[in-house]
Amino acid sequence: MSKKIYLYGNWKMNNTYSETEKFFAEFEGAYAPYKNDANLEVGIFAPFTSLWPLSQGAQKCGIVYGAQNVYYEPKGAFTGEISIPMLQEYKVTHIILGHSERRHIFLESDEVIAKKTKAVLDAGMIPVFCYGETLEERESGNTFSVMERQLKSVLNGLTSAEVEKIIYAYEPVWAIGTGKTATPDQAEEVCGWSRKLIGDDKVVILYGGSVKGSNAKELLSMKDIDGALVGGASLKPASFLEIYAAYKG
Ligand code: PEP
């Protein structure tokens, strides 16, 4: 039996409310041929202001949907933040945490990301935990020590059931939004290494970094890569679904 593929789209700060409605008007038909494919799980992660049309469109199509960040406190004096209970009213089930843009532009620390991950797990939701090295860290031979720090900081103190619930996304920073993709061997090396470090064969590990139709087959065919977290190519239904079509093709 072929493996299950997770195709998750991270829209980042793209797609307004009305653009999200337009996306789903097109996506519904484009997704119809894949809707009953038990080996495919599609998810879309939109900005907070697009969560309502996202929730409507995603529920209609039967796909997973989520947010790109959340704060770990349930309420209070945290100007500009969004809480887990706020997201639960939109029936959000999945939340991206630790994306490299949160780490590097908004300076989120391992400690904050770990607190957010624990809060999301405690709420019965699924964290999509991103980790990965910068080009400088790779070139100085620190890829694995950096990722070990990022992974251990989040795994520390979790039960094995919690560890298994997290969806992991290896995203080398140098491959995100740059058009540079890790080679299938580079991505597989890290995903296989991560699985050993996490110590659980069953965890889901995605690769992210300039995934598109033209490189999807090689990447998604690797043993330790369970799917893709896709930025740019997820903004249009055709380029997003083309990734799975290319893998199957
Ligand atoms: C991402 O946003 O997580 C990502 C991998 O982006 P892109 O596919 O555009 O490189």
PDB file of C-alpha atoms and ligand atoms in Angstrom:
ATOM      1  CA  MET A   1       0.000   0.000   0.000  1.00  0.00           C
ATOM      2  CA  SER A   2       1.318   3.440  -0.812  1.00  0.00           C
ATOM      3  CA  LYS A   3       2.011   5.832   2.046  1.00  0.00           C
ATOM      4  CA  LYS A   4      -0.262   8.640   3.148  1.00  0.00           C
ATOM      5  CA  ILE A   5       0.875  12.069   1.938  1.00  0.00           C
ATOM      6  CA  TYR A   6       0.274  15.254   3.918  1.00  0.00           C
ATOM      7  CA  LEU A   7       0.018  18.312   1.676  1.00  0.00           C
ATOM      8  CA  TYR A   8      -0.136  21.382   3.892  1.00  0.00           C
ATOM      9  CA  GLY A   9      -0.214  24.937   2.569  1.00  0.00           C
ATOM     10  CA  ASN A  10       1.134  27.852   4.584  1.00  0.00           C
ATOM     11  CA  TRP A  11      -0.279  31.022   3.079  1.00  0.00           C
ATOM     12  CA  LYS A  12       1.858  33.281   5.310  1.00  0.00           C
ATOM     13  CA  MET A  13       0.639  36.929   5.082  1.00  0.00           C
ATOM     14  CA  ASN A  14      -1.245  36.326   1.828  1.00  0.00           C
ATOM     15  CA  ASN A  15      -4.908  35.964   0.847  1.00  0.00           C
ATOM     16  CA  THR A  16      -7.391  38.425   2.326  1.00  0.00           C
ATOM     17  CA  TYR A  17     -10.915  37.434   3.352  1.00  0.00           C
ATOM     18  CA  SER A  18     -12.311  37.958  -0.162  1.00  0.00           C
ATOM     19  CA  GLU A  19      -9.284  36.343  -1.826  1.00  0.00           C
ATOM     20  CA  THR A  20      -9.833  33.303   0.407  1.00  0.00           C
ATOM     21  CA  GLU A  21     -13.438  33.083  -0.776  1.00  0.00           C
ATOM     22  CA  LYS A  22     -12.198  33.245  -4.377  1.00  0.00           C
ATOM     23  CA  PHE A  23      -9.569  30.573  -3.664  1.00  0.00           C
ATOM     24  CA  PHE A  24     -12.220  28.157  -2.421  1.00  0.00           C
ATOM     25  CA  ALA A  25     -14.598  28.909  -5.294  1.00  0.00           C
ATOM     26  CA  GLU A  26     -11.833  27.489  -7.522  1.00  0.00           C
ATOM     27  CA  PHE A  27     -10.378  24.927  -5.112  1.00  0.00           C
ATOM     28  CA  GLU A  28     -13.625  22.977  -4.671  1.00  0.00           C
ATOM     29  CA  GLY A  29     -13.678  21.811  -8.287  1.00  0.00           C
ATOM     30  CA  ALA A  30      -9.913  21.320  -8.531  1.00  0.00           C
ATOM     31  CA  TYR A  31      -9.920  19.184  -5.373  1.00  0.00           C
ATOM     32  CA  ALA A  32     -12.927  17.041  -6.338  1.00  0.00           C
ATOM     33  CA  PRO A  33     -10.840  14.296  -8.030  1.00  0.00           C
ATOM     34  CA  TYR A  34      -8.743  13.895  -4.863  1.00  0.00           C
ATOM     35  CA  LYS A  35     -11.491  14.191  -2.278  1.00  0.00           C
ATOM     36  CA  ASN A  36     -11.894  10.477  -1.691  1.00  0.00           C
ATOM     37  CA  ASP A  37      -8.208   9.614  -1.821  1.00  0.00           C
ATOM     38  CA  ALA A  38      -7.498   8.059   1.581  1.00  0.00           C
ATOM     39  CA  ASN A  39      -3.755   8.475   0.983  1.00  0.00           C
ATOM     40  CA  LEU A  40      -3.941  12.267   0.863  1.00  0.00           C
ATOM     41  CA  GLU A  41      -4.484  14.774   3.664  1.00  0.00           C
ATOM     42  CA  VAL A  42      -4.691  18.385   2.529  1.00  0.00           C
ATOM     43  CA  GLY A  43      -4.449  21.262   4.993  1.00  0.00           C
ATOM     44  CA  ILE A  44      -4.425  25.042   4.619  1.00  0.00           C
ATOM     45  CA  PHE A  45      -3.088  27.564   7.139  1.00  0.00           C
ATOM     46  CA  ALA A  46      -4.373  31.099   6.620  1.00  0.00           C
ATOM     47  CA  PRO A  47      -3.950  34.486   8.311  1.00  0.00           C
ATOM     48  CA  PHE A  48      -6.280  35.045  11.283  1.00  0.00           C
ATOM     49  CA  THR A  49      -8.485  37.483   9.354  1.00  0.00           C
ATOM     50  CA  SER A  50      -9.170  34.824   6.699  1.00  0.00           C
ATOM     51  CA  LEU A  51     -10.085  32.077   9.170  1.00  0.00           C
ATOM     52  CA  TRP A  52     -13.831  32.443   8.703  1.00  0.00           C
ATOM     53  CA  PRO A  53     -13.896  31.914   4.900  1.00  0.00           C
ATOM     54  CA  LEU A  54     -11.135  29.329   5.334  1.00  0.00           C
ATOM     55  CA  SER A  55     -13.233  27.388   7.860  1.00  0.00           C
ATOM     56  CA  GLN A  56     -16.273  27.502   5.577  1.00  0.00           C
ATOM     57  CA  GLY A  57     -14.383  26.460   2.448  1.00  0.00           C
ATOM     58  CA  ALA A  58     -12.283  23.812   4.170  1.00  0.00           C
ATOM     59  CA  GLN A  59     -15.236  22.189   5.929  1.00  0.00           C
ATOM     60  CA  LYS A  60     -17.151  22.066   2.647  1.00  0.00           C
ATOM     61  CA  CYS A  61     -14.213  20.385   0.893  1.00  0.00           C
ATOM     62  CA  GLY A  62     -13.369  18.131   3.852  1.00  0.00           C
ATOM     63  CA  ILE A  63      -9.796  19.334   4.328  1.00  0.00           C
ATOM     64  CA  VAL A  64      -7.833  20.213   7.451  1.00  0.00           C
ATOM     65  CA  TYR A  65      -7.331  23.887   8.261  1.00  0.00           C
ATOM     66  CA  GLY A  66      -5.507  25.962  10.774  1.00  0.00           C
ATOM     67  CA  ALA A  67      -3.723  29.089  11.931  1.00  0.00           C
ATOM     68  CA  GLN A  68      -0.081  30.076  11.568  1.00  0.00           C
ATOM     69  CA  ASN A  69       0.579  31.096  15.162  1.00  0.00           C
ATOM     70  CA  VAL A  70      -1.070  31.447  18.577  1.00  0.00           C
ATOM     71  CA  TYR A  71      -0.192  32.767  22.019  1.00  0.00           C
ATOM     72  CA  TYR A  72       0.078  30.334  24.930  1.00  0.00           C
ATOM     73  CA  GLU A  73      -1.977  32.297  27.502  1.00  0.00           C
ATOM     74  CA  PRO A  74      -5.780  31.881  27.229  1.00  0.00           C
ATOM     75  CA  LYS A  75      -6.586  35.592  27.680  1.00  0.00           C
ATOM     76  CA  GLY A  76      -5.385  38.826  29.208  1.00  0.00           C
ATOM     77  CA  ALA A  77      -3.189  41.842  28.593  1.00  0.00           C
ATOM     78  CA  PHE A  78      -1.293  40.641  25.507  1.00  0.00           C
ATOM     79  CA  THR A  79      -1.959  43.331  22.927  1.00  0.00           C
ATOM     80  CA  GLY A  80      -2.044  42.056  19.369  1.00  0.00           C
ATOM     81  CA  GLU A  81      -2.039  38.370  20.277  1.00  0.00           C
ATOM     82  CA  ILE A  82      -4.598  35.644  19.510  1.00  0.00           C
ATOM     83  CA  SER A  83      -5.459  32.883  21.994  1.00  0.00           C
ATOM     84  CA  ILE A  84      -6.323  29.213  21.620  1.00  0.00           C
ATOM     85  CA  PRO A  85      -9.976  29.685  22.756  1.00  0.00           C
ATOM     86  CA  MET A  86     -10.344  32.369  20.054  1.00  0.00           C
ATOM     87  CA  LEU A  87      -9.221  29.870  17.423  1.00  0.00           C
ATOM     88  CA  GLN A  88     -11.398  27.107  18.832  1.00  0.00           C
ATOM     89  CA  GLU A  89     -14.513  29.141  18.026  1.00  0.00           C
ATOM     90  CA  TYR A  90     -13.481  28.748  14.380  1.00  0.00           C
ATOM     91  CA  LYS A  91     -13.083  24.994  14.976  1.00  0.00           C
ATOM     92  CA  VAL A  92      -9.378  25.266  14.202  1.00  0.00           C
ATOM     93  CA  THR A  93      -7.633  21.952  14.873  1.00  0.00           C
ATOM     94  CA  HIS A  94      -4.051  22.557  13.662  1.00  0.00           C
ATOM     95  CA  ILE A  95      -1.606  25.390  14.346  1.00  0.00           C
ATOM     96  CA  ILE A  96       1.788  26.037  12.752  1.00  0.00           C
ATOM     97  CA  LEU A  97       4.384  26.872  15.401  1.00  0.00           C
ATOM     98  CA  GLY A  98       8.055  27.787  15.212  1.00  0.00           C
ATOM     99  CA  HIS A  99       8.043  28.716  11.533  1.00  0.00           C
ATOM    100  CA  SER A 100      11.420  30.168  10.595  1.00  0.00           C
ATOM    101  CA  GLU A 101       9.797  33.534   9.861  1.00  0.00           C
ATOM    102  CA  ARG A 102       8.504  33.596  13.453  1.00  0.00           C
ATOM    103  CA  ARG A 103      11.930  32.580  14.730  1.00  0.00           C
ATOM    104  CA  HIS A 104      14.037  34.932  12.617  1.00  0.00           C
ATOM    105  CA  ILE A 105      11.859  37.986  11.860  1.00  0.00           C
ATOM    106  CA  PHE A 106       9.826  38.034  15.096  1.00  0.00           C
ATOM    107  CA  LEU A 107      12.603  36.593  17.255  1.00  0.00           C
ATOM    108  CA  GLU A 108      10.553  33.842  18.877  1.00  0.00           C
ATOM    109  CA  SER A 109      12.755  31.756  21.132  1.00  0.00           C
ATOM    110  CA  ASP A 110      12.846  27.973  21.531  1.00  0.00           C
ATOM    111  CA  GLU A 111      11.343  28.523  24.979  1.00  0.00           C
ATOM    112  CA  VAL A 112       8.336  30.487  23.717  1.00  0.00           C
ATOM    113  CA  ILE A 113       7.756  27.996  20.893  1.00  0.00           C
ATOM    114  CA  ALA A 114       7.878  25.110  23.408  1.00  0.00           C
ATOM    115  CA  LYS A 115       5.296  26.861  25.637  1.00  0.00           C
ATOM    116  CA  LYS A 116       3.016  27.420  22.654  1.00  0.00           C
ATOM    117  CA  THR A 117       3.384  23.790  21.575  1.00  0.00           C
ATOM    118  CA  LYS A 118       2.475  22.518  25.047  1.00  0.00           C
ATOM    119  CA  ALA A 119      -0.545  24.862  25.243  1.00  0.00           C
ATOM    120  CA  VAL A 120      -1.796  23.656  21.859  1.00  0.00           C
ATOM    121  CA  LEU A 121      -1.393  20.012  22.906  1.00  0.00           C
ATOM    122  CA  ASP A 122      -3.145  20.682  26.225  1.00  0.00           C
ATOM    123  CA  ALA A 123      -6.071  22.110  24.250  1.00  0.00           C
ATOM    124  CA  GLY A 124      -6.327  18.874  22.261  1.00  0.00           C
ATOM    125  CA  MET A 125      -5.129  20.523  19.066  1.00  0.00           C
ATOM    126  CA  ILE A 126      -2.302  19.541  16.704  1.00  0.00           C
ATOM    127  CA  PRO A 127       0.885  21.599  16.512  1.00  0.00           C
ATOM    128  CA  VAL A 128       2.684  21.654  13.173  1.00  0.00           C
ATOM    129  CA  PHE A 129       6.125  22.253  14.593  1.00  0.00           C
ATOM    130  CA  CYS A 130       8.706  23.747  12.212  1.00  0.00           C
ATOM    131  CA  TYR A 131      12.446  23.518  12.657  1.00  0.00           C
ATOM    132  CA  GLY A 132      15.513  23.860  10.471  1.00  0.00           C
ATOM    133  CA  GLU A 133      18.915  25.410  10.026  1.00  0.00           C
ATOM    134  CA  THR A 134      20.037  28.616   8.328  1.00  0.00           C
ATOM    135  CA  LEU A 135      22.561  28.560   5.471  1.00  0.00           C
ATOM    136  CA  GLU A 136      25.243  29.854   7.820  1.00  0.00           C
ATOM    137  CA  GLU A 137      24.519  27.065  10.303  1.00  0.00           C
ATOM    138  CA  ARG A 138      24.656  24.452   7.542  1.00  0.00           C
ATOM    139  CA  GLU A 139      27.877  25.790   6.073  1.00  0.00           C
ATOM    140  CA  SER A 140      29.561  25.909   9.448  1.00  0.00           C
ATOM    141  CA  GLY A 141      28.680  22.246  10.041  1.00  0.00           C
ATOM    142  CA  ASN A 142      26.101  22.992  12.734  1.00  0.00           C
ATOM    143  CA  THR A 143      22.956  21.680  11.016  1.00  0.00           C
ATOM    144  CA  PHE A 144      22.388  18.783  13.380  1.00  0.00           C
ATOM    145  CA  SER A 145      23.330  20.554  16.604  1.00  0.00           C
ATOM    146  CA  VAL A 146      20.933  23.415  15.813  1.00  0.00           C
ATOM    147  CA  MET A 147      18.107  21.045  14.989  1.00  0.00           C
ATOM    148  CA  GLU A 148      18.829  18.926  18.054  1.00  0.00           C
ATOM    149  CA  ARG A 149      18.464  22.072  20.189  1.00  0.00           C
ATOM    150  CA  GLN A 150      15.227  23.088  18.454  1.00  0.00           C
ATOM    151  CA  LEU A 151      13.694  19.611  18.671  1.00  0.00           C
ATOM    152  CA  LYS A 152      14.792  18.811  22.225  1.00  0.00           C
ATOM    153  CA  SER A 153      13.509  22.135  23.542  1.00  0.00           C
ATOM    154  CA  VAL A 154      10.030  21.289  22.351  1.00  0.00           C
ATOM    155  CA  LEU A 155      10.062  17.566  23.202  1.00  0.00           C
ATOM    156  CA  ASN A 156      11.384  18.018  26.721  1.00  0.00           C
ATOM    157  CA  GLY A 157       8.742  16.979  29.278  1.00  0.00           C
ATOM    158  CA  LEU A 158       6.158  15.753  26.757  1.00  0.00           C
ATOM    159  CA  THR A 159       4.549  12.319  27.072  1.00  0.00           C
ATOM    160  CA  SER A 160       5.068   9.839  24.247  1.00  0.00           C
ATOM    161  CA  ALA A 161       1.407  10.343  23.212  1.00  0.00           C
ATOM    162  CA  GLU A 162       2.029  14.091  22.946  1.00  0.00           C
ATOM    163  CA  VAL A 163       5.244  13.573  20.975  1.00  0.00           C
ATOM    164  CA  GLU A 164       3.312  11.407  18.527  1.00  0.00           C
ATOM    165  CA  LYS A 165       0.530  13.956  18.104  1.00  0.00           C
ATOM    166  CA  ILE A 166       2.856  16.682  16.824  1.00  0.00           C
ATOM    167  CA  ILE A 167       3.364  16.997  13.064  1.00  0.00           C
ATOM    168  CA  TYR A 168       7.010  17.885  12.440  1.00  0.00           C
ATOM    169  CA  ALA A 169       8.090  20.041   9.503  1.00  0.00           C
ATOM    170  CA  TYR A 170      11.756  20.172   8.594  1.00  0.00           C
ATOM    171  CA  GLU A 171      12.266  23.450   6.769  1.00  0.00           C
ATOM    172  CA  PRO A 172      15.833  24.464   6.004  1.00  0.00           C
ATOM    173  CA  VAL A 173      15.711  28.258   6.237  1.00  0.00           C
ATOM    174  CA  TRP A 174      17.852  28.636   3.106  1.00  0.00           C
ATOM    175  CA  ALA A 175      15.219  26.785   1.059  1.00  0.00           C
ATOM    176  CA  ILE A 176      12.138  28.742   2.167  1.00  0.00           C
ATOM    177  CA  GLY A 177      10.789  31.138  -0.430  1.00  0.00           C
ATOM    178  CA  THR A 178      14.168  31.199  -2.172  1.00  0.00           C
ATOM    179  CA  GLY A 179      13.493  28.786  -5.019  1.00  0.00           C
ATOM    180  CA  LYS A 180      16.381  26.658  -3.660  1.00  0.00           C
ATOM    181  CA  THR A 181      15.216  23.220  -2.652  1.00  0.00           C
ATOM    182  CA  ALA A 182      17.090  20.761  -0.487  1.00  0.00           C
ATOM    183  CA  THR A 183      18.013  17.780  -2.626  1.00  0.00           C
ATOM    184  CA  PRO A 184      15.879  14.718  -1.890  1.00  0.00           C
ATOM    185  CA  ASP A 185      18.938  13.138  -0.227  1.00  0.00           C
ATOM    186  CA  GLN A 186      19.580  16.177   1.967  1.00  0.00           C
ATOM    187  CA  ALA A 187      15.940  16.340   3.029  1.00  0.00           C
ATOM    188  CA  GLU A 188      15.764  12.581   3.623  1.00  0.00           C
ATOM    189  CA  GLU A 189      18.954  12.623   5.675  1.00  0.00           C
ATOM    190  CA  VAL A 190      17.520  15.189   8.092  1.00  0.00           C
ATOM    191  CA  CYS A 191      14.023  13.676   8.234  1.00  0.00           C
ATOM    192  CA  GLY A 192      15.462  10.203   8.952  1.00  0.00           C
ATOM    193  CA  TRP A 193      17.813  11.646  11.563  1.00  0.00           C
ATOM    194  CA  SER A 194      14.875  13.546  13.151  1.00  0.00           C
ATOM    195  CA  ARG A 195      12.773  10.398  13.383  1.00  0.00           C
ATOM    196  CA  LYS A 196      15.592   8.689  15.293  1.00  0.00           C
ATOM    197  CA  LEU A 197      16.075  11.674  17.616  1.00  0.00           C
ATOM    198  CA  ILE A 198      12.331  11.900  18.287  1.00  0.00           C
ATOM    199  CA  GLY A 199      12.486   8.164  18.968  1.00  0.00           C
ATOM    200  CA  ASP A 200       9.174   7.235  17.411  1.00  0.00           C
ATOM    201  CA  ASP A 201       8.829   5.617  13.997  1.00  0.00           C
ATOM    202  CA  LYS A 202       5.196   6.637  13.659  1.00  0.00           C
ATOM    203  CA  VAL A 203       5.602  10.434  13.803  1.00  0.00           C
ATOM    204  CA  VAL A 204       4.670  12.450  10.727  1.00  0.00           C
ATOM    205  CA  ILE A 205       7.562  14.475   9.294  1.00  0.00           C
ATOM    206  CA  LEU A 206       7.061  16.936   6.449  1.00  0.00           C
ATOM    207  CA  TYR A 207       9.656  18.674   4.327  1.00  0.00           C
ATOM    208  CA  GLY A 208       9.226  22.350   3.452  1.00  0.00           C
ATOM    209  CA  GLY A 209      11.245  24.673   1.255  1.00  0.00           C
ATOM    210  CA  SER A 210      10.293  25.641  -2.311  1.00  0.00           C
ATOM    211  CA  VAL A 211       8.277  22.467  -2.947  1.00  0.00           C
ATOM    212  CA  LYS A 212       6.414  22.597  -6.270  1.00  0.00           C
ATOM    213  CA  GLY A 213       5.126  20.287  -8.973  1.00  0.00           C
ATOM    214  CA  SER A 214       8.522  19.998 -10.630  1.00  0.00           C
ATOM    215  CA  ASN A 215      10.367  18.668  -7.566  1.00  0.00           C
ATOM    216  CA  ALA A 216       7.540  16.976  -5.642  1.00  0.00           C
ATOM    217  CA  LYS A 217       7.894  13.425  -6.902  1.00  0.00           C
ATOM    218  CA  GLU A 218      11.514  12.978  -5.888  1.00  0.00           C
ATOM    219  CA  LEU A 219      11.047  14.593  -2.476  1.00  0.00           C
ATOM    220  CA  LEU A 220       7.782  12.922  -1.511  1.00  0.00           C
ATOM    221  CA  SER A 221       9.002   9.502  -2.633  1.00  0.00           C
ATOM    222  CA  MET A 222      11.683   9.501   0.062  1.00  0.00           C
ATOM    223  CA  LYS A 223      11.055   6.995   2.851  1.00  0.00           C
ATOM    224  CA  ASP A 224      11.181   9.410   5.788  1.00  0.00           C
ATOM    225  CA  ILE A 225       9.300  12.297   4.156  1.00  0.00           C
ATOM    226  CA  ASP A 226       5.560  12.042   4.822  1.00  0.00           C
ATOM    227  CA  GLY A 227       4.516  15.160   2.974  1.00  0.00           C
ATOM    228  CA  ALA A 228       5.191  18.798   2.281  1.00  0.00           C
ATOM    229  CA  LEU A 229       4.630  22.141   3.953  1.00  0.00           C
ATOM    230  CA  VAL A 230       4.223  24.460   1.003  1.00  0.00           C
ATOM    231  CA  GLY A 231       4.393  28.254   0.946  1.00  0.00           C
ATOM    232  CA  GLY A 232       4.373  29.986  -2.449  1.00  0.00           C
ATOM    233  CA  ALA A 233       2.888  27.117  -4.458  1.00  0.00           C
ATOM    234  CA  SER A 234      -0.073  26.793  -2.063  1.00  0.00           C
ATOM    235  CA  LEU A 235      -1.516  30.182  -2.983  1.00  0.00           C
ATOM    236  CA  LYS A 236      -3.280  28.916  -6.102  1.00  0.00           C
ATOM    237  CA  PRO A 237      -5.333  25.694  -6.176  1.00  0.00           C
ATOM    238  CA  ALA A 238      -3.675  24.483  -9.404  1.00  0.00           C
ATOM    239  CA  SER A 239      -0.040  24.877  -8.285  1.00  0.00           C
ATOM    240  CA  PHE A 240      -0.890  23.442  -4.862  1.00  0.00           C
ATOM    241  CA  LEU A 241      -2.665  20.294  -6.045  1.00  0.00           C
ATOM    242  CA  GLU A 242      -0.132  19.830  -8.838  1.00  0.00           C
ATOM    243  CA  ILE A 243       2.308  18.763  -6.108  1.00  0.00           C
ATOM    244  CA  TYR A 244       0.254  15.687  -5.261  1.00  0.00           C
ATOM    245  CA  ALA A 245      -0.552  15.018  -8.916  1.00  0.00           C
ATOM    246  CA  ALA A 246       3.189  15.049  -9.710  1.00  0.00           C
ATOM    247  CA  TYR A 247       3.916  12.637  -6.865  1.00  0.00           C
ATOM    248  CA  LYS A 248       1.220  10.241  -8.018  1.00  0.00           C
ATOM    249  CA  GLY A 249       1.992  10.751 -11.721  1.00  0.00           C
TER     250      GLY A 249
HETATM  251  C1  PEP B   1       6.873  27.737   4.083  1.00  0.00           C
HETATM  252  O1  PEP B   1       6.284  28.800   4.140  1.00  0.00           O
HETATM  253  O2  PEP B   1       6.839  27.009   5.078  1.00  0.00           O
HETATM  254  C2  PEP B   1       7.596  27.378   2.848  1.00  0.00           C
HETATM  255  C3  PEP B   1       8.186  26.226   2.788  1.00  0.00           C
HETATM  256  O3  PEP B   1       7.574  28.291   1.820  1.00  0.00           O
HETATM  257  P1  PEP B   1       8.001  28.032   0.271  1.00  0.00           P
HETATM  258  O4  PEP B   1       7.320  26.769  -0.163  1.00  0.00           O
HETATM  259  O5  PEP B   1       7.498  29.245  -0.454  1.00  0.00           O
HETATM  260  O6  PEP B   1       9.484  27.899   0.246  1.00  0.00           O
END
